[in-house]
Coordinates of C-alpha atoms and ligand atoms in Angstrom, one line a residue:
M1 CA -19.2 13.3 -73.3
T2 CA -17.2 14.8 -70.3
N3 CA -16.0 11.9 -67.7
S4 CA -17.8 14.2 -64.5
G5 CA -21.4 12.8 -64.4
M6 CA -24.3 14.7 -62.7
L7 CA -26.5 11.4 -62.5
F8 CA -29.6 12.5 -61.5
P9 CA -30.0 11.5 -57.4
R10 CA -32.0 8.4 -57.2
E11 CA -32.2 5.9 -53.8
S12 CA -31.0 2.7 -54.2
L13 CA -29.6 0.3 -52.1
S14 CA -26.0 2.3 -51.7
R15 CA -27.8 5.9 -52.4
E16 CA -29.7 7.7 -49.9
I17 CA -31.6 11.0 -50.5
K18 CA -32.3 13.5 -47.8
E19 CA -34.6 16.8 -49.0
L20 CA -34.5 20.1 -48.7
N21 CA -37.1 21.8 -49.4
G22 CA -39.2 24.0 -46.8
L23 CA -39.0 27.3 -45.4
W24 CA -35.3 28.7 -46.5
S25 CA -33.5 32.2 -43.8
F26 CA -34.0 34.2 -46.7
R27 CA -32.1 38.0 -47.2
A28 CA -31.3 40.6 -49.9
D29 CA -28.9 42.4 -49.5
F30 CA -29.6 46.1 -50.5
S31 CA -26.8 47.9 -49.4
P32 CA -26.1 50.1 -52.8
N33 CA -23.3 47.8 -53.8
R34 CA -25.6 44.7 -52.7
K35 CA -22.4 43.0 -50.9
L36 CA -22.5 44.1 -47.5
G37 CA -22.7 40.3 -47.0
F38 CA -19.5 39.3 -48.4
E39 CA -18.2 42.3 -46.5
Q40 CA -19.6 41.6 -43.3
A41 CA -19.2 37.5 -43.6
W42 CA -22.8 36.8 -43.4
Y43 CA -22.0 33.1 -44.1
K44 CA -20.1 32.6 -40.9
Q45 CA -23.0 33.1 -39.1
R46 CA -27.2 32.1 -38.7
L47 CA -28.2 34.8 -41.0
A48 CA -31.3 35.6 -38.7
E49 CA -28.1 36.9 -36.8
T50 CA -27.6 39.3 -39.5
G51 CA -30.6 41.1 -39.9
P52 CA -34.1 40.6 -40.5
V53 CA -34.5 37.5 -42.2
L54 CA -38.0 36.1 -44.1
D55 CA -39.7 33.0 -44.7
M56 CA -38.7 32.0 -48.3
P57 CA -40.1 28.8 -49.8
V58 CA -37.3 26.4 -51.7
P59 CA -37.9 25.9 -54.9
A60 CA -39.6 29.1 -56.0
S61 CA -38.5 32.3 -56.9
Y62 CA -38.7 34.8 -54.4
N63 CA -40.0 37.7 -56.3
D64 CA -44.0 37.3 -56.2
I65 CA -43.3 36.5 -52.7
T66 CA -43.7 39.5 -50.6
Q67 CA -45.8 42.5 -51.4
D68 CA -42.7 44.8 -52.1
P69 CA -42.0 46.0 -55.2
K70 CA -38.3 46.3 -54.4
L71 CA -37.7 42.7 -53.9
R72 CA -39.9 41.5 -57.2
D73 CA -37.7 43.8 -59.3
F74 CA -34.3 43.3 -56.5
I75 CA -31.1 43.2 -58.7
G76 CA -27.9 42.0 -57.0
W77 CA -26.9 39.2 -54.3
V78 CA -29.9 37.8 -51.9
W79 CA -29.1 35.2 -49.2
Y80 CA -30.6 31.5 -48.3
D81 CA -29.7 29.6 -44.7
R82 CA -31.1 26.7 -43.3
E83 CA -30.0 24.1 -40.5
V84 CA -29.8 21.0 -41.6
V85 CA -29.6 17.4 -39.1
V86 CA -27.0 15.1 -41.3
P87 CA -27.8 11.6 -39.9
S88 CA -25.2 10.8 -37.7
R89 CA -24.3 7.8 -39.5
W90 CA -23.4 10.0 -42.3
V91 CA -20.9 11.3 -40.2
A92 CA -19.3 9.1 -38.5
D93 CA -19.0 6.4 -41.5
K94 CA -15.8 8.1 -43.8
H95 CA -16.5 5.6 -46.9
I96 CA -20.0 7.3 -47.3
R97 CA -20.1 10.7 -49.6
V98 CA -21.8 13.5 -49.0
V99 CA -23.1 15.5 -51.9
L100 CA -25.0 19.1 -51.7
R101 CA -27.1 18.9 -54.7
V102 CA -29.2 22.4 -56.3
G103 CA -30.9 21.6 -59.3
S104 CA -30.2 25.5 -60.7
A105 CA -30.4 28.5 -58.8
H106 CA -30.9 31.7 -61.1
Y107 CA -27.5 32.6 -61.8
Y108 CA -24.5 33.6 -59.9
S109 CA -24.5 31.4 -56.9
V110 CA -21.4 30.7 -54.1
V111 CA -22.7 28.2 -51.4
W112 CA -20.9 27.4 -47.9
V113 CA -21.4 24.7 -45.5
N114 CA -21.1 25.7 -41.4
G115 CA -18.7 28.8 -43.1
V116 CA -17.0 27.3 -45.3
K117 CA -17.2 28.0 -48.8
V118 CA -17.8 24.2 -50.8
T119 CA -18.7 25.3 -54.9
E120 CA -19.7 28.2 -56.4
H121 CA -21.5 28.1 -60.5
N122 CA -22.3 30.5 -63.3
G123 CA -24.8 30.4 -64.9
G124 CA -29.0 29.0 -63.7
H125 CA -31.4 26.4 -65.3
L126 CA -28.4 23.3 -64.9
P127 CA -27.6 21.5 -61.1
F128 CA -24.4 22.3 -59.1
E129 CA -23.0 19.7 -56.5
A130 CA -20.3 19.5 -54.0
E131 CA -18.7 16.3 -52.2
I132 CA -19.0 18.7 -48.5
G133 CA -18.0 15.1 -46.0
E134 CA -14.6 16.7 -45.0
V135 CA -16.3 20.0 -44.3
I136 CA -19.1 18.6 -42.3
R137 CA -16.3 15.7 -41.0
A138 CA -14.1 18.4 -39.8
V139 CA -16.4 20.1 -37.5
P140 CA -19.3 18.0 -36.5
T141 CA -22.2 20.3 -35.0
T142 CA -25.2 19.6 -35.1
P143 CA -27.0 20.6 -36.4
C144 CA -25.4 21.6 -39.7
R145 CA -25.6 25.2 -41.8
I146 CA -25.9 25.9 -45.2
T147 CA -25.4 29.3 -46.8
I148 CA -26.4 29.8 -50.7
A149 CA -25.7 33.7 -52.0
V150 CA -27.3 34.0 -55.8
N151 CA -27.3 36.6 -58.1
N152 CA -29.5 37.0 -60.8
S153 CA -27.1 40.0 -63.1
L154 CA -26.6 39.3 -66.5
S155 CA -23.3 40.5 -68.3
L156 CA -22.8 40.6 -72.0
E157 CA -21.0 37.2 -71.0
T158 CA -23.6 34.8 -69.4
L159 CA -26.3 33.0 -70.6
P160 CA -28.5 34.6 -71.4
P161 CA -27.1 37.7 -71.8
G162 CA -27.7 41.4 -69.8
S163 CA -26.2 44.4 -68.5
I164 CA -26.3 47.0 -65.9
Q165 CA -27.2 50.2 -66.3
Y166 CA -26.5 53.0 -64.3
L167 CA -28.8 56.4 -64.6
N168 CA -27.2 58.3 -63.0
D169 CA -28.6 62.3 -64.3
L170 CA -29.5 63.2 -60.7
T171 CA -32.2 65.7 -62.0
R172 CA -34.7 62.5 -63.6
Y173 CA -33.2 59.6 -61.0
P174 CA -32.4 59.2 -57.1
K175 CA -28.3 58.8 -56.3
G176 CA -27.2 55.5 -57.3
Y177 CA -29.9 54.3 -59.7
F178 CA -29.6 51.5 -61.7
V179 CA -31.7 48.8 -63.6
Q180 CA -30.7 45.7 -65.5
N181 CA -31.5 45.8 -69.2
T182 CA -32.4 42.3 -71.3
D183 CA -33.4 41.3 -75.0
F184 CA -35.8 38.4 -73.9
D185 CA -40.0 38.2 -73.4
F186 CA -39.8 36.6 -69.6
F187 CA -39.6 38.1 -66.1
N188 CA -36.5 37.8 -65.0
Y189 CA -37.5 35.6 -61.9
A190 CA -34.1 34.4 -59.1
G191 CA -33.6 33.1 -56.7
V192 CA -33.0 29.2 -55.6
H193 CA -35.6 27.4 -58.4
R194 CA -34.9 23.8 -58.0
S195 CA -35.1 20.7 -55.2
V196 CA -31.8 21.4 -53.0
L197 CA -30.9 18.3 -51.3
L198 CA -28.3 16.1 -50.3
Y199 CA -27.2 13.0 -50.7
T200 CA -24.3 9.5 -50.2
T201 CA -22.9 7.3 -52.0
P202 CA -19.4 5.0 -51.5
Q203 CA -16.4 6.8 -52.0
A204 CA -16.0 4.4 -55.0
Y205 CA -18.9 5.1 -57.4
V206 CA -20.8 5.2 -60.4
N207 CA -20.2 8.9 -61.0
D208 CA -22.0 8.6 -65.1
I209 CA -23.3 6.4 -67.1
T210 CA -23.8 7.2 -71.4
V211 CA -26.7 5.1 -73.6
V212 CA -26.3 5.2 -76.9
T213 CA -29.1 3.0 -78.0
D214 CA -30.3 1.6 -82.1
F215 CA -32.8 -1.7 -83.4
A216 CA -32.7 -3.4 -86.2
D217 CA -35.4 -5.4 -87.0
S218 CA -36.2 -6.7 -83.6
I219 CA -33.5 -7.1 -81.7
G220 CA -31.9 -3.6 -79.3
A221 CA -28.8 -2.7 -78.3
I222 CA -27.6 -0.4 -75.7
T223 CA -24.2 0.5 -76.1
Y224 CA -23.6 1.8 -72.6
D225 CA -20.4 3.4 -71.0
V226 CA -19.9 3.6 -67.3
V227 CA -18.0 5.9 -65.3
V228 CA -16.7 5.0 -61.8
S229 CA -15.4 7.3 -59.6
G230 CA -12.9 7.2 -56.4
S231 CA -11.3 3.4 -57.5
S232 CA -9.2 2.0 -60.4
K233 CA -10.4 -1.5 -60.2
A234 CA -14.3 -2.0 -59.7
S235 CA -15.8 -4.1 -61.4
L236 CA -19.8 -3.9 -62.6
K237 CA -22.5 -6.0 -63.5
I238 CA -25.2 -4.9 -65.5
T239 CA -29.1 -6.3 -65.6
L240 CA -31.0 -4.7 -67.5
T241 CA -35.0 -5.2 -66.8
D242 CA -37.8 -5.0 -69.0
G243 CA -41.1 -2.5 -67.9
D244 CA -42.9 -5.5 -66.0
G245 CA -39.3 -5.9 -64.2
R246 CA -37.7 -9.2 -65.8
C247 CA -34.5 -9.0 -66.5
V248 CA -33.7 -9.5 -70.4
A249 CA -30.3 -8.8 -70.2
T250 CA -26.8 -8.8 -68.0
S251 CA -23.5 -7.3 -69.1
T252 CA -20.1 -7.1 -67.5
G253 CA -17.6 -4.3 -67.2
P254 CA -17.3 -0.9 -67.8
S255 CA -18.5 -0.2 -71.0
G256 CA -19.7 -2.9 -73.9
V257 CA -23.3 -3.6 -76.3
I258 CA -26.7 -4.9 -73.8
K259 CA -28.9 -7.0 -77.1
V260 CA -32.1 -7.1 -75.6
V261 CA -34.4 -9.2 -78.1
D262 CA -37.8 -9.0 -79.4
V263 CA -37.4 -4.8 -78.5
M264 CA -40.1 -2.8 -77.0
L265 CA -38.9 0.5 -78.6
W266 CA -39.6 3.9 -77.0
W267 CA -42.6 5.2 -79.2
P268 CA -43.9 9.0 -79.0
Y269 CA -47.6 9.6 -77.5
L270 CA -50.1 9.1 -80.2
M271 CA -47.7 7.2 -82.4
H272 CA -47.8 3.9 -80.9
E273 CA -49.9 2.2 -78.4
R274 CA -47.1 2.0 -76.0
P275 CA -46.0 5.5 -75.8
G276 CA -42.9 5.9 -73.6
Y277 CA -41.8 2.3 -72.8
L278 CA -38.7 2.3 -70.7
Y279 CA -36.1 -0.5 -69.6
N280 CA -34.5 -0.1 -66.2
M281 CA -30.6 -0.4 -66.6
E282 CA -29.3 -1.8 -62.7
V283 CA -25.5 -0.6 -62.7
H284 CA -23.9 -3.0 -59.8
M285 CA -20.4 -2.0 -58.5
Q286 CA -18.4 -3.2 -56.5
V287 CA -14.6 -2.9 -55.1
I288 CA -12.2 -4.1 -52.4
D289 CA -11.1 -0.9 -50.8
A290 CA -7.6 -0.2 -49.0
G291 CA -8.5 -1.2 -45.8
G292 CA -9.5 -4.8 -47.2
D293 CA -13.7 -3.3 -47.3
L294 CA -16.3 -3.7 -49.8
L295 CA -17.7 -1.3 -51.8
E296 CA -21.1 -1.5 -53.6
D297 CA -22.9 1.3 -55.6
M298 CA -25.8 0.7 -57.3
Y299 CA -27.4 3.6 -59.2
T300 CA -30.8 1.9 -61.8
L301 CA -30.9 4.2 -65.3
P302 CA -34.9 4.0 -67.0
V303 CA -33.7 3.7 -70.7
G304 CA -35.4 3.9 -73.8
I305 CA -34.3 2.3 -76.5
R306 CA -35.2 4.6 -80.6
T307 CA -33.0 6.3 -82.8
V308 CA -33.1 9.7 -84.6
K309 CA -32.3 10.6 -88.0
V310 CA -33.2 13.6 -90.0
T311 CA -32.7 14.0 -94.0
S312 CA -33.4 16.8 -96.1
T313 CA -37.2 16.4 -95.7
Q314 CA -38.5 14.2 -93.0
F315 CA -37.2 13.9 -89.1
L316 CA -37.4 9.9 -88.1
I317 CA -37.7 8.4 -85.3
N318 CA -37.2 4.3 -85.5
N319 CA -37.1 5.4 -89.0
K320 CA -40.6 6.3 -89.0
P321 CA -41.7 10.1 -89.6
F322 CA -42.6 12.1 -87.2
Y323 CA -43.7 15.4 -87.1
F324 CA -43.5 17.7 -84.1
H325 CA -47.2 18.9 -83.3
G326 CA -47.1 20.8 -79.9
V327 CA -46.2 23.5 -77.8
N328 CA -43.3 25.6 -76.8
K329 CA -43.3 26.7 -73.1
H330 CA -41.9 28.4 -70.2
E331 CA -41.2 27.5 -67.0
D332 CA -43.9 30.0 -65.7
S333 CA -46.9 30.6 -63.0
D334 CA -48.5 32.4 -60.5
L335 CA -46.3 33.0 -57.1
R336 CA -43.7 30.5 -57.8
G337 CA -42.9 32.6 -60.4
K338 CA -40.4 29.7 -62.0
G339 CA -39.6 27.5 -58.6
F340 CA -40.6 23.7 -59.2
D341 CA -43.8 22.9 -58.9
W342 CA -45.6 19.1 -58.9
P343 CA -48.8 19.6 -59.3
L344 CA -48.0 21.9 -62.2
V345 CA -46.1 19.8 -63.5
V346 CA -48.9 16.7 -63.8
K347 CA -51.5 19.7 -64.5
D348 CA -49.3 21.1 -68.1
F349 CA -49.1 16.5 -69.1
N350 CA -52.3 16.4 -68.7
L351 CA -53.1 19.8 -70.4
M352 CA -50.9 18.6 -72.9
K353 CA -52.1 15.1 -73.4
W354 CA -55.9 16.1 -74.0
L355 CA -54.6 18.8 -76.7
G356 CA -52.8 15.4 -78.9
A357 CA -49.1 17.8 -78.3
N358 CA -47.1 14.9 -79.0
S359 CA -44.2 17.6 -77.9
F360 CA -42.4 20.6 -76.8
R361 CA -39.3 23.0 -77.1
T362 CA -37.4 23.7 -74.0
S363 CA -38.2 27.5 -74.4
H364 CA -35.4 29.1 -73.5
Y365 CA -33.5 27.0 -70.9
P366 CA -33.5 23.1 -69.7
Y367 CA -36.0 22.7 -67.5
A368 CA -35.8 20.2 -64.6
E369 CA -35.1 16.8 -64.7
E370 CA -37.9 15.6 -63.2
I371 CA -39.8 17.3 -66.3
L372 CA -37.9 15.4 -68.8
H373 CA -38.3 12.2 -66.7
M374 CA -42.0 12.8 -67.6
C375 CA -41.8 13.6 -71.3
D376 CA -39.8 9.6 -70.7
R377 CA -42.4 8.4 -69.8
H378 CA -45.3 9.6 -71.3
G379 CA -43.4 9.7 -74.9
I380 CA -43.6 13.4 -75.0
V381 CA -40.8 14.6 -77.4
V382 CA -38.9 17.1 -76.3
I383 CA -36.3 19.7 -77.9
D384 CA -34.0 20.7 -75.7
E385 CA -32.9 24.4 -75.9
C386 CA -30.1 26.2 -73.6
P387 CA -30.2 29.3 -72.0
G388 CA -28.8 31.3 -75.4
V389 CA -31.7 34.0 -75.2
G390 CA -31.9 37.0 -76.5
I391 CA -28.1 37.0 -77.8
K392 CA -28.4 40.3 -80.1
D393 CA -25.0 43.0 -79.4
I394 CA -21.9 42.0 -80.7
R395 CA -20.2 41.6 -78.0
S396 CA -21.8 38.5 -76.4
F397 CA -20.2 37.2 -79.7
G398 CA -16.6 37.3 -78.2
N399 CA -14.7 34.5 -76.8
A400 CA -15.6 34.7 -73.4
S401 CA -18.9 34.7 -74.1
L402 CA -18.1 31.0 -76.6
A403 CA -16.1 30.1 -74.2
H404 CA -19.4 29.5 -70.9
H405 CA -21.7 29.1 -73.9
L406 CA -19.7 25.6 -74.7
D407 CA -19.4 25.1 -70.8
V408 CA -23.3 25.7 -70.9
M409 CA -24.1 23.5 -73.7
G410 CA -21.6 20.7 -72.1
E411 CA -23.3 21.1 -68.6
M412 CA -26.2 20.7 -70.4
V413 CA -25.3 17.2 -73.0
T414 CA -24.6 16.0 -70.3
R415 CA -27.6 15.8 -67.7
D416 CA -30.0 15.1 -70.4
K417 CA -27.7 12.9 -72.7
N418 CA -29.3 9.5 -71.1
H419 CA -33.2 10.5 -72.3
P420 CA -35.0 8.8 -74.8
S421 CA -37.2 12.1 -75.3
V422 CA -34.6 14.5 -75.8
V423 CA -34.2 14.3 -79.8
M424 CA -33.0 17.4 -80.5
W425 CA -30.4 20.5 -79.2
S426 CA -30.9 23.4 -79.4
V427 CA -28.2 26.2 -78.4
A428 CA -30.1 29.5 -78.7
N429 CA -33.2 31.1 -79.5
E430 CA -33.1 34.4 -82.3
P431 CA -29.9 35.3 -81.4
A432 CA -28.6 38.6 -83.7
S433 CA -27.3 35.5 -86.5
E434 CA -27.4 37.2 -89.4
M435 CA -23.8 39.4 -88.0
P436 CA -20.9 38.7 -89.5
P437 CA -19.4 36.9 -85.9
A438 CA -22.5 34.4 -85.7
G439 CA -21.2 32.4 -88.3
F440 CA -17.8 31.9 -86.0
Y441 CA -19.7 31.5 -83.1
F442 CA -22.5 28.9 -84.4
K443 CA -20.0 26.9 -86.2
T444 CA -17.8 26.4 -83.3
L445 CA -20.6 26.2 -80.8
I446 CA -22.7 23.6 -83.4
A447 CA -19.6 21.7 -83.9
H448 CA -18.3 21.2 -79.8
T449 CA -22.3 20.4 -79.2
K450 CA -22.0 17.5 -82.0
A451 CA -18.5 16.4 -81.0
L452 CA -20.7 15.8 -76.9
D453 CA -23.0 14.1 -78.8
S454 CA -22.3 12.7 -82.0
T455 CA -26.8 10.9 -81.8
R456 CA -28.7 13.9 -82.2
P457 CA -29.3 16.2 -84.6
V458 CA -28.7 20.2 -83.2
T459 CA -30.4 23.6 -84.7
Y460 CA -30.9 27.3 -83.2
V461 CA -33.8 28.8 -83.2
T462 CA -34.1 31.9 -85.6
N463 CA -36.2 34.9 -87.0
S464 CA -33.2 36.2 -89.2
N465 CA -33.5 37.2 -93.0
Y466 CA -32.9 33.7 -95.0
A467 CA -30.3 35.0 -97.2
R468 CA -28.5 36.2 -94.2
D469 CA -28.5 34.2 -91.3
Q470 CA -24.8 33.1 -90.6
G471 CA -25.7 29.7 -89.0
A472 CA -27.5 28.2 -90.7
P473 CA -25.8 25.8 -92.9
F474 CA -24.4 24.2 -89.7
V475 CA -27.4 23.1 -88.0
D476 CA -29.4 19.6 -89.2
V477 CA -33.1 21.3 -88.8
I478 CA -34.0 24.5 -89.6
C479 CA -35.9 26.2 -87.0
V480 CA -37.7 29.9 -88.3
N481 CA -40.3 31.9 -85.7
S482 CA -42.1 34.7 -87.5
Y483 CA -45.4 36.9 -86.1
F484 CA -47.8 37.8 -89.2
S485 CA -50.4 40.2 -88.6
W486 CA -48.7 40.6 -85.7
Y487 CA -45.8 42.2 -85.2
H488 CA -45.3 43.0 -89.1
D489 CA -48.4 44.3 -90.7
P490 CA -51.1 44.0 -87.7
G491 CA -53.9 43.3 -88.3
A492 CA -53.7 41.8 -91.2
L493 CA -55.3 38.6 -91.2
E494 CA -54.9 38.4 -95.1
V495 CA -51.0 38.0 -95.3
I496 CA -49.7 35.3 -93.8
S497 CA -50.8 33.1 -95.8
L498 CA -48.7 34.3 -98.3
Q499 CA -46.0 35.8 -96.4
L500 CA -45.4 32.1 -94.2
N501 CA -45.5 30.5 -97.7
T502 CA -42.8 32.7 -99.3
Q503 CA -40.6 32.1 -95.5
F504 CA -40.9 28.0 -96.4
E505 CA -40.0 28.3 -99.5
E506 CA -37.3 30.6 -99.2
W507 CA -35.8 28.6 -96.3
Y508 CA -36.0 25.2 -98.0
G509 CA -34.4 26.6 -101.4
K510 CA -31.3 27.9 -100.0
Y511 CA -30.8 25.1 -97.3
Q512 CA -32.5 21.9 -98.4
K513 CA -33.4 21.5 -94.9
P514 CA -36.2 20.1 -92.7
I515 CA -38.1 23.1 -91.0
I516 CA -39.8 23.1 -88.6
Q517 CA -42.0 26.1 -87.3
S518 CA -40.8 27.1 -84.3
E519 CA -43.4 30.1 -82.9
Y520 CA -46.7 31.3 -84.1
G521 CA -49.6 33.3 -82.7
A522 CA -51.4 35.8 -81.0
D523 CA -51.7 37.4 -77.8
V524 CA -55.6 36.9 -76.6
V525 CA -56.7 39.5 -73.9
P526 CA -58.8 36.1 -72.7
G527 CA -62.7 36.9 -72.7
L528 CA -62.0 40.2 -75.4
H529 CA -64.2 38.8 -78.4
S530 CA -64.9 40.8 -81.9
D531 CA -66.3 40.2 -85.4
P532 CA -64.7 41.0 -87.5
P533 CA -61.3 39.6 -85.8
T534 CA -59.6 42.1 -84.4
M535 CA -55.8 42.0 -82.3
F536 CA -56.0 40.9 -78.6
T537 CA -59.8 38.7 -79.3
E538 CA -60.5 34.8 -78.8
E539 CA -61.3 35.0 -82.7
Y540 CA -58.3 36.5 -84.0
Q541 CA -56.1 34.4 -82.1
V542 CA -58.2 31.5 -84.2
M543 CA -58.0 33.1 -87.1
V544 CA -54.2 33.5 -87.1
L545 CA -53.8 29.8 -86.0
Q546 CA -56.5 28.7 -88.9
S547 CA -54.4 31.4 -91.5
Y548 CA -51.4 29.1 -90.6
H549 CA -52.2 25.9 -90.7
K550 CA -54.0 26.0 -93.8
V551 CA -50.4 25.9 -95.0
F552 CA -49.0 24.0 -92.4
D553 CA -51.3 21.6 -94.2
Q554 CA -49.6 22.2 -97.8
K555 CA -45.9 21.8 -96.6
R556 CA -45.9 19.1 -94.4
K557 CA -46.5 16.8 -96.9
Q558 CA -42.7 18.1 -98.1
Y559 CA -40.2 19.4 -95.7
V560 CA -42.2 20.6 -92.9
I561 CA -41.5 19.1 -90.1
G562 CA -43.2 20.2 -87.5
E563 CA -45.7 23.6 -85.7
L564 CA -44.8 24.6 -82.3
I565 CA -47.7 27.2 -81.1
W566 CA -46.3 30.1 -79.5
N567 CA -47.1 29.4 -76.3
F568 CA -48.7 26.7 -73.6
A569 CA -49.5 29.3 -71.7
D570 CA -49.8 33.0 -70.6
F571 CA -46.5 33.9 -69.2
M572 CA -45.1 37.2 -66.7
T573 CA -43.5 39.4 -68.1
A574 CA -41.0 42.4 -68.2
Q575 CA -43.3 45.8 -67.4
G576 CA -43.9 47.7 -71.1
V577 CA -46.4 48.7 -73.3
T578 CA -47.0 46.0 -75.5
R579 CA -47.6 43.8 -72.7
V580 CA -50.8 43.6 -70.6
W581 CA -49.7 41.6 -67.3
G582 CA -46.9 39.4 -69.6
N583 CA -47.3 37.8 -72.5
K584 CA -50.6 36.4 -73.6
K585 CA -50.1 34.0 -76.5
G586 CA -50.8 31.3 -74.3
I587 CA -53.6 29.3 -75.8
F588 CA -54.6 28.7 -72.3
T589 CA -54.2 31.4 -69.0
R590 CA -51.4 31.8 -67.1
Q591 CA -53.7 28.9 -65.0
R592 CA -54.2 26.7 -67.4
Q593 CA -57.6 27.5 -68.4
P594 CA -58.9 27.3 -71.7
K595 CA -58.7 30.3 -74.4
A596 CA -60.8 29.8 -77.5
G597 CA -57.4 29.0 -80.0
A598 CA -57.2 25.3 -77.4
Y599 CA -59.8 24.1 -79.2
I600 CA -58.8 24.6 -82.3
L601 CA -55.6 23.0 -81.9
R602 CA -56.8 20.1 -79.7
E603 CA -59.4 19.0 -83.6
R604 CA -56.2 19.4 -85.5
Y605 CA -53.6 18.1 -83.2
W606 CA -55.8 15.2 -82.8
R607 CA -56.6 14.6 -86.7
I608 CA -52.9 14.6 -87.6
A609 CA -52.5 12.0 -84.9
N610 CA -55.3 9.9 -86.4
E611 CA -53.6 10.6 -90.1
T612 CA -50.2 9.7 -88.9
G613 CA -50.2 8.0 -85.6
I614 CA -51.0 4.4 -85.6
L615 CA -53.7 4.7 -82.7
P616 CA -55.6 2.2 -80.8
P617 CA -59.4 2.8 -81.7
W618 CA -59.6 4.4 -77.5
T619 CA -57.2 6.7 -78.8
K620 CA -59.1 8.3 -81.5
Y621 CA -59.9 11.7 -80.9
P622 CA -62.5 13.0 -79.0
C623 CA -60.7 11.4 -76.1
S624 CA -60.8 11.7 -72.4
L625 CA -57.9 11.2 -70.2
Ligands
GCB701 C1 -40.3 34.8 -80.2 C2 -39.7 34.5 -78.7 C3 -40.5 34.7 -77.7 C4 -41.9 35.7 -77.4 C5 -42.0 35.7 -78.4 C6 -43.4 37.0 -78.4 O1 -39.8 35.5 -81.0 O2 -38.7 34.0 -78.8 O3 -39.3 34.6 -76.9 O4 -42.2 35.8 -76.0 O5 -41.8 36.4 -79.3 O6 -44.4 36.8 -78.5 O7 -42.9 38.1 -78.4

């Protein structure tokens, strides 16, 4: 694990938080080279003084907020700014570190405070931060101004990759016309997508915590490692409390093993009557600084005690076989785009529980940390995927791409390593893994991920040919996507069972690793019906699902360890002839209303849970939340 932490900001007796969500001023740089903002140094004054600005909500994608098609499809730099009143105590007290944190912004960001650059960050979907105490103390203006410039252009070396294409034929395109080409199937939403906040710590502080859990009989074990920054002389006290707040164990020192008697294990939803059980590990740091003052920092980390193991035919959680019956999702909704939104998050969790889903994959990028906290608490199991989606061009397997991919995995593992809900890392989705350089690329990437975290299996999601896939020898679990009777043999429902059976036999025959059907499904325009079923109708989606399920039911007794429907809900994509206002493979509409397929899955997931889980009577299907 890396040494510099990315602990989720939490209030404590030693830490305060000031959220900067709400309305920011916003200006897209429509200049031909998109560099006017830098040339005119828009960060040196209020954005409103540089030209016309719009109100822009944070967090949200900017694309669907106005009526302007140029902004919806904008490529290049956009600028945000707002003023914030920093409590005078934070400025006056030099013992306090003031940190500015951006939960995520797409994709390349530069941040200034009072016109002074404090950080830049390459990549969306992951947080970045900067200590700004020095800057605000240098010129203690009230209020202080925060400026964020964000660029959504992608290159062959970014994640996801993309490329800008200039269309220079003046008989067909206006002067200076360009487009951004990408190889992924979701709308390239951009902007400040997650919370922006200021938080404080003392100058000596708990920078990172890593926990690894285990158990034997009724004794749990938490192996912990705490990294303190700002002092080498700190003393540490660890207190572990149970779900009722009772102290169950203590420890001292920066690392060690905490034993928990009569341990309550963390179990997935529907696998146990008390899923998602969490302890709280309070880390209390004390140090006397050079001036003789006592500095204290407190940080409380929720900890779930569980183990994960993979055999050639099974995925074991707490040594019991776990079958993934779940969904693939997107961070996507009307108006907000990819902007974080609590009502949406809670509604989606209620729908997943209604469905009897015990898991999801964060297709195709890391989701907001708040979502992982919900998973921890509700026992929803997560395959945590990095933004390695659309890696199709051979030039995206070069050294620069690989170096960036390694960095992104480092950031993602650092952020998500302590979540009990996260049981596996996925380093990519449907890369061109049959290309020769993919072998070295994935060997390196997977080895690096295992070096970062040796406790979780690693995979990537493939749709390539089993015989030519270069990375499959290195993964722990084979995740396969297939769309029989859709992209292949459209309309031919009768081929599904044969082709799916062949798919499983070939992959298992060659690699002897457990397999997850990581995507399958069919588009439905809600309300469209036909009998006999034809593509895009509710009946057709039902038939596709049922045909896949018959094969899953044979193979899950052997080596198939999960099925994840594509997709939980309809989502927006780029415009194109195969997409009727987005991808319609949701079992729920984009507004989260069920299609016929949702009821098929609900019946199935609860039935599987009743067969495999340890359910108390009140959770037997059909249940109400
Ligand atoms: C896939 C991709 C996913 C697409 C889906 C589809 O294989 O992984 O991103 O949205 O197929 O519906 O085409």
